[in-house]
Short mmCIF file of C-alpha atoms in Angstrom, two decimals:
data_model
loop_
_atom_site.label_atom_id
_atom_site.label_comp_id
_atom_site.label_asym_id
_atom_site.label_seq_id
_atom_site.Cartn_x
_atom_site.Cartn_y
_atom_site.Cartn_z
CA MET A 413 20.33 11.87 4.72
CA LYS A 414 18.75 11.46 1.28
CA VAL A 415 16.21 8.66 0.99
CA LEU A 416 14.77 7.71 -2.39
CA PHE A 417 11.55 5.71 -2.71
CA ARG A 418 10.55 3.69 -5.77
CA ALA A 419 7.03 2.27 -5.38
CA ASP A 420 4.50 0.72 -7.72
CA ALA A 421 0.93 2.02 -8.00
CA GLY A 422 -1.84 2.11 -10.55
CA PRO A 423 -5.23 0.73 -11.55
CA GLU A 424 -3.91 -2.83 -11.72
CA ILE A 425 -2.36 -3.00 -8.24
CA GLY A 426 -3.97 -0.19 -6.24
CA ASP A 427 -2.31 2.31 -3.91
CA GLY A 428 -1.25 0.14 -0.98
CA HIS A 429 2.43 0.24 -1.91
CA LEU A 430 2.47 4.03 -2.06
CA MET A 431 0.58 4.37 1.21
CA ARG A 432 2.81 2.15 3.31
CA CYS A 433 5.84 3.87 1.79
CA PHE A 434 4.27 7.21 2.64
CA ALA A 435 3.95 6.21 6.30
CA LEU A 436 7.61 5.19 6.37
CA ALA A 437 8.64 8.37 4.55
CA CYS A 438 6.86 10.53 7.13
CA ALA A 439 8.67 8.75 9.98
CA LEU A 440 12.01 9.22 8.23
CA LYS A 441 11.27 12.90 7.58
CA ASP A 442 10.54 13.36 11.29
CA ASN A 443 14.06 12.09 11.88
CA GLY A 444 15.62 14.56 9.47
CA ALA A 445 15.65 12.64 6.18
CA GLU A 446 15.19 14.32 2.80
CA ILE A 447 12.59 12.29 0.88
CA THR A 448 12.05 11.86 -2.86
CA LEU A 449 9.64 9.51 -4.64
CA LEU A 450 10.05 8.07 -8.12
CA SER A 451 6.55 7.29 -9.36
CA ALA A 452 4.85 6.59 -12.65
CA PRO A 453 2.51 9.49 -13.52
CA ASN A 454 -1.08 8.86 -12.45
CA LYS A 455 -3.99 10.72 -10.90
CA SER A 456 -4.37 8.61 -7.78
CA GLN A 457 -5.15 10.18 -4.45
CA SER A 458 -2.13 8.53 -2.86
CA ARG A 459 0.23 10.15 -5.37
CA ALA A 460 -1.42 13.52 -4.71
CA LEU A 461 -0.83 12.94 -1.00
CA TRP A 462 2.84 12.32 -1.67
CA GLN A 463 3.05 15.47 -3.79
CA SER A 464 1.61 17.54 -0.95
CA HIS A 465 4.39 16.44 1.40
CA PHE A 466 7.45 15.43 -0.62
CA LYS A 467 9.30 15.83 -3.87
CA VAL A 468 7.80 13.50 -6.50
CA ILE A 469 9.54 12.80 -9.79
CA ASP A 470 7.68 11.35 -12.77
CA TRP A 471 9.43 8.06 -13.38
CA PRO A 472 7.79 5.83 -15.99
CA HIS A 473 8.03 2.19 -14.91
CA SER A 474 9.48 0.26 -17.83
CA ALA A 475 8.24 -3.21 -18.77
CA ASP A 476 11.91 -3.87 -19.41
CA LEU A 477 13.33 -3.58 -15.90
CA ALA A 478 16.88 -3.64 -17.22
CA THR A 479 16.16 -0.32 -18.94
CA GLU A 480 14.85 1.22 -15.73
CA THR A 481 17.77 -0.11 -13.73
CA ALA A 482 20.20 1.37 -16.23
CA ALA A 483 18.62 4.77 -15.55
CA LEU A 484 18.35 4.28 -11.80
CA LEU A 485 21.97 3.31 -11.14
CA PRO A 486 23.53 6.61 -12.32
CA TYR A 487 20.70 8.56 -10.64
CA LEU A 488 21.67 7.08 -7.27
CA GLU A 489 25.22 8.29 -7.74
CA THR A 490 24.44 11.70 -9.25
CA GLU A 491 21.95 12.54 -6.50
CA SER A 492 24.14 11.11 -3.72
CA VAL A 493 21.30 8.92 -2.46
CA ASP A 494 22.04 7.47 0.99
CA ALA A 495 19.26 4.89 0.99
CA LEU A 496 16.82 3.44 -1.53
CA VAL A 497 13.44 1.98 -0.51
CA ILE A 498 11.78 -0.26 -3.10
CA ASP A 499 8.19 -1.46 -2.98
CA SER A 500 7.72 -3.37 -6.22
CA TYR A 501 7.27 -6.99 -7.21
CA ALA A 502 9.31 -6.41 -10.36
CA PHE A 503 12.77 -6.14 -8.79
CA ASP A 504 14.46 -9.52 -8.51
CA ALA A 505 17.51 -10.53 -6.49
CA ALA A 506 19.95 -9.88 -9.34
CA ILE A 507 18.83 -6.29 -9.84
CA LEU A 508 18.66 -5.62 -6.10
CA THR A 509 22.24 -6.86 -5.84
CA GLN A 510 23.30 -4.29 -8.45
CA LEU A 511 21.47 -1.49 -6.65
CA SER A 512 22.89 -2.50 -3.26
CA LYS A 513 26.39 -1.92 -4.60
CA LYS A 514 25.47 1.76 -5.14
CA THR A 515 23.57 2.51 -1.93
CA ARG A 516 21.91 0.88 1.06
CA CYS A 517 18.62 -0.68 0.02
CA ALA A 518 15.47 -1.58 1.90
CA ILE A 519 12.65 -3.52 0.28
CA PHE A 520 9.04 -4.33 1.07
CA ASN A 521 8.41 -7.99 0.25
CA ASP A 522 5.13 -9.79 0.91
CA LEU A 523 5.77 -13.34 -0.24
CA GLY A 524 9.28 -14.33 0.80
CA ASP A 525 10.18 -14.78 -2.85
CA VAL A 526 13.22 -12.47 -3.09
CA ASP A 527 16.44 -13.10 -1.16
CA ALA A 528 18.91 -10.32 -1.89
CA PRO A 529 21.87 -8.69 -0.07
CA VAL A 530 19.89 -5.65 1.04
CA ALA A 531 20.16 -3.70 4.29
CA LEU A 532 16.55 -4.32 5.34
CA VAL A 533 13.53 -6.41 4.35
CA ILE A 534 10.08 -5.36 5.58
CA ASN A 535 7.30 -7.92 5.45
CA GLN A 536 4.61 -6.26 7.53
CA ASN A 537 1.83 -8.72 6.82
CA ALA A 538 0.17 -10.98 9.34
CA GLY A 539 2.20 -14.18 9.16
CA GLY A 540 5.26 -12.28 7.95
CA GLU A 541 7.25 -13.87 10.76
CA ASP A 542 6.90 -17.21 9.00
CA TYR A 543 9.22 -15.97 6.24
CA ALA A 544 12.24 -15.50 8.52
CA GLY A 545 14.17 -18.17 6.64
CA ALA A 546 13.47 -16.61 3.25
CA TYR A 547 15.72 -13.58 3.69
CA THR A 548 19.08 -15.11 4.53
CA ARG A 549 21.09 -12.51 2.59
CA ALA A 550 19.50 -9.45 4.21
CA GLU A 551 21.33 -7.62 6.98
CA LYS A 552 18.14 -7.07 8.96
CA THR A 553 14.48 -8.03 8.72
CA ALA A 554 11.30 -6.47 10.09
CA LEU A 555 8.66 -9.19 9.92
CA GLY A 556 5.01 -9.20 10.94
CA PRO A 557 2.37 -6.63 11.89
CA ALA A 558 4.53 -5.26 14.71
CA TYR A 559 6.42 -3.49 11.92
CA ALA A 560 3.36 -2.37 9.94
CA CYS A 561 3.86 1.03 8.35
CA LEU A 562 0.60 2.71 9.33
CA GLY A 563 0.36 6.44 8.84
CA SER A 564 -0.77 9.00 11.39
CA GLN A 565 -4.12 9.15 9.59
CA ILE A 566 -4.73 5.70 11.11
CA THR A 567 -2.91 5.92 14.42
CA ALA A 568 -4.51 9.29 15.26
CA GLN A 569 -8.06 7.89 15.08
CA ARG A 570 -9.95 7.78 18.38
CA PRO A 571 -12.89 5.61 19.51
CA CYS A 572 -16.21 6.83 18.14
CA ALA A 573 -19.77 5.68 17.55
CA ARG A 574 -19.89 3.06 14.82
CA ARG A 575 -22.62 2.55 12.25
CA GLY A 576 -23.09 1.00 8.85
CA ILE A 577 -20.96 -1.16 6.58
CA LEU A 578 -17.98 0.10 4.57
CA ILE A 579 -17.09 -1.52 1.24
CA SER A 580 -13.76 -0.66 -0.37
CA PHE A 581 -11.38 -2.51 -2.66
CA GLY A 582 -9.25 0.42 -3.79
CA ASN A 583 -8.49 1.26 -7.38
CA ALA A 584 -7.71 -2.31 -8.41
CA GLN A 585 -11.02 -4.01 -7.73
CA PRO A 586 -12.40 -6.57 -10.20
CA ASP A 587 -15.26 -5.39 -12.39
CA GLY A 588 -18.60 -5.49 -10.64
CA LEU A 589 -17.31 -6.70 -7.27
CA SER A 590 -18.61 -3.81 -5.13
CA LYS A 591 -21.91 -3.74 -7.00
CA THR A 592 -22.42 -7.48 -6.49
CA ILE A 593 -21.70 -7.22 -2.77
CA VAL A 594 -24.18 -4.36 -2.39
CA GLN A 595 -26.87 -6.40 -4.16
CA GLU A 596 -26.24 -9.41 -1.93
CA LEU A 597 -26.32 -7.31 1.23
CA ARG A 598 -29.51 -5.54 0.18
CA ALA A 599 -31.20 -8.87 -0.55
CA LYS A 600 -30.73 -9.81 3.11
CA ASP A 601 -30.90 -6.43 4.86
CA THR A 602 -32.64 -3.28 3.66
CA SER A 603 -32.12 -1.19 6.80
CA THR A 604 -28.34 -0.91 7.19
CA MET A 605 -26.39 2.07 5.93
CA ILE A 606 -23.78 1.05 3.34
CA SER A 607 -20.89 3.24 2.21
CA VAL A 608 -19.05 2.21 -0.96
CA VAL A 609 -15.70 3.76 -1.84
CA ALA A 610 -14.92 3.05 -5.48
CA PRO A 611 -13.30 4.64 -8.53
CA ASP A 612 -15.53 7.03 -10.44
CA ASP A 613 -15.84 4.70 -13.43
CA ILE A 614 -17.63 2.04 -11.35
CA THR A 615 -21.40 2.44 -11.54
CA ILE A 616 -23.24 2.19 -8.24
CA THR A 617 -26.56 3.99 -7.78
CA PRO A 618 -26.90 5.62 -4.34
CA ASP A 619 -30.12 5.71 -2.32
CA ALA A 620 -31.25 6.85 1.11
CA LEU A 621 -29.16 4.17 2.83
CA LEU A 622 -26.39 3.78 0.26
CA LYS A 623 -23.59 6.32 -0.02
CA ARG A 624 -21.43 6.23 -3.13
CA LEU A 625 -18.07 7.81 -2.31
CA SER A 626 -15.19 8.66 -4.61
CA PRO A 627 -11.71 7.45 -3.54
CA GLN A 628 -10.68 9.22 -0.34
CA PRO A 629 -8.78 8.59 2.90
CA LEU A 630 -10.29 5.50 4.53
CA ALA A 631 -9.08 6.10 8.08
CA PRO A 632 -12.17 7.94 9.41
CA LEU A 633 -14.51 5.68 7.45
CA LEU A 634 -12.89 2.55 8.88
CA ALA A 635 -12.96 3.99 12.39
CA GLN A 636 -16.67 4.81 12.12
CA ALA A 637 -17.86 1.61 10.43
CA ARG A 638 -19.60 -1.16 12.34
CA GLY A 639 -18.07 -3.56 9.83
CA ALA A 640 -16.07 -3.50 6.62
CA ILE A 641 -15.76 -5.62 3.47
CA ILE A 642 -12.34 -4.94 1.98
CA GLY A 643 -9.39 -6.39 0.08
CA GLY A 644 -6.48 -8.10 1.77
CA GLY A 645 -3.83 -5.43 1.36
CA VAL A 646 -2.74 -2.56 3.60
CA THR A 647 -6.37 -1.67 4.36
CA ALA A 648 -6.80 -5.01 6.14
CA LEU A 649 -3.97 -4.14 8.54
CA GLU A 650 -5.46 -0.69 9.08
CA ALA A 651 -8.86 -2.20 9.92
CA ALA A 652 -7.23 -4.64 12.34
CA TYR A 653 -5.40 -1.79 14.07
CA LEU A 654 -8.67 0.12 14.44
CA GLY A 655 -10.55 -2.95 15.69
CA THR A 656 -13.09 -2.83 12.86
CA PRO A 657 -14.82 -6.20 12.26
CA THR A 658 -13.87 -7.15 8.73
CA VAL A 659 -14.64 -9.53 5.90
CA ILE A 660 -11.52 -9.79 3.73
CA LEU A 661 -11.81 -10.73 0.06
CA PRO A 662 -8.30 -11.07 -1.40
CA ILE A 663 -8.29 -9.58 -4.89
CA ALA A 664 -4.68 -10.51 -5.69
CA ASP A 665 -2.66 -13.64 -5.00
CA ASN A 666 -0.13 -11.76 -2.88
CA GLN A 667 -2.93 -10.82 -0.46
CA ARG A 668 -3.91 -14.40 0.38
CA PRO A 669 -1.19 -15.34 2.90
CA GLY A 670 -1.70 -12.21 4.98
CA ALA A 671 -5.50 -12.48 4.81
CA GLY A 672 -5.32 -16.10 5.93
CA ALA A 673 -3.04 -15.19 8.84
CA LEU A 674 -5.37 -12.39 9.94
CA ALA A 675 -8.33 -14.76 9.80
CA GLY A 676 -6.41 -17.31 11.84
CA ALA A 677 -5.58 -14.69 14.45
CA GLY A 678 -9.24 -13.76 14.77
#
């Protein structure tokens, strides 16, 4: 079975789409699927992770989605793709309808804003169950955290001693956010270890109790942290799975519903 993934990633939106697709791809591979990813060229760690496990094809994401669709439709046929998994906010119902005529399609959708005749819709966010009525044209739905695509790097973590605060907003964090949080924390507490994971172009000066870390797998850091201050994307679900006390600061509108549902659940 050939499964093709098309997922967004980059400085503007972070790596959450690629990471949840990676978890799903690994599960499909374990069941015998042949996996390929179409991804815009970038130097992110998540793309490097994909390249170490699967075939990755440079696939520039066009601002004109009609142009990309025109290239994708014949690719599905030429490569005899059995299933297409899309994790992108750009694909609307009309384009998904075209693609579904060529192969079975599954989509990740966070906001209940696309109702298309696809084989499967995954909304893994807290509160995803509330969107059951938004996907009337889908054959099947997988809604809520029970269907969260969490990789083995998260599920393999074991209880350990916890210390310090982890701050991470991925590659898409607003300018100065991590630095401002560190300053506010230090103004109130000078004795707690703080670890900040941020892109290399963000300036944060380390000290004896402040570790400045380049982007890296967060699983062990989340498991070891006494608390975390993070965005409201996939990392928030990972922290919830690991039982890490968390302050969530949504850095994109699509993160707000899930963050609110997680807060409501306690």
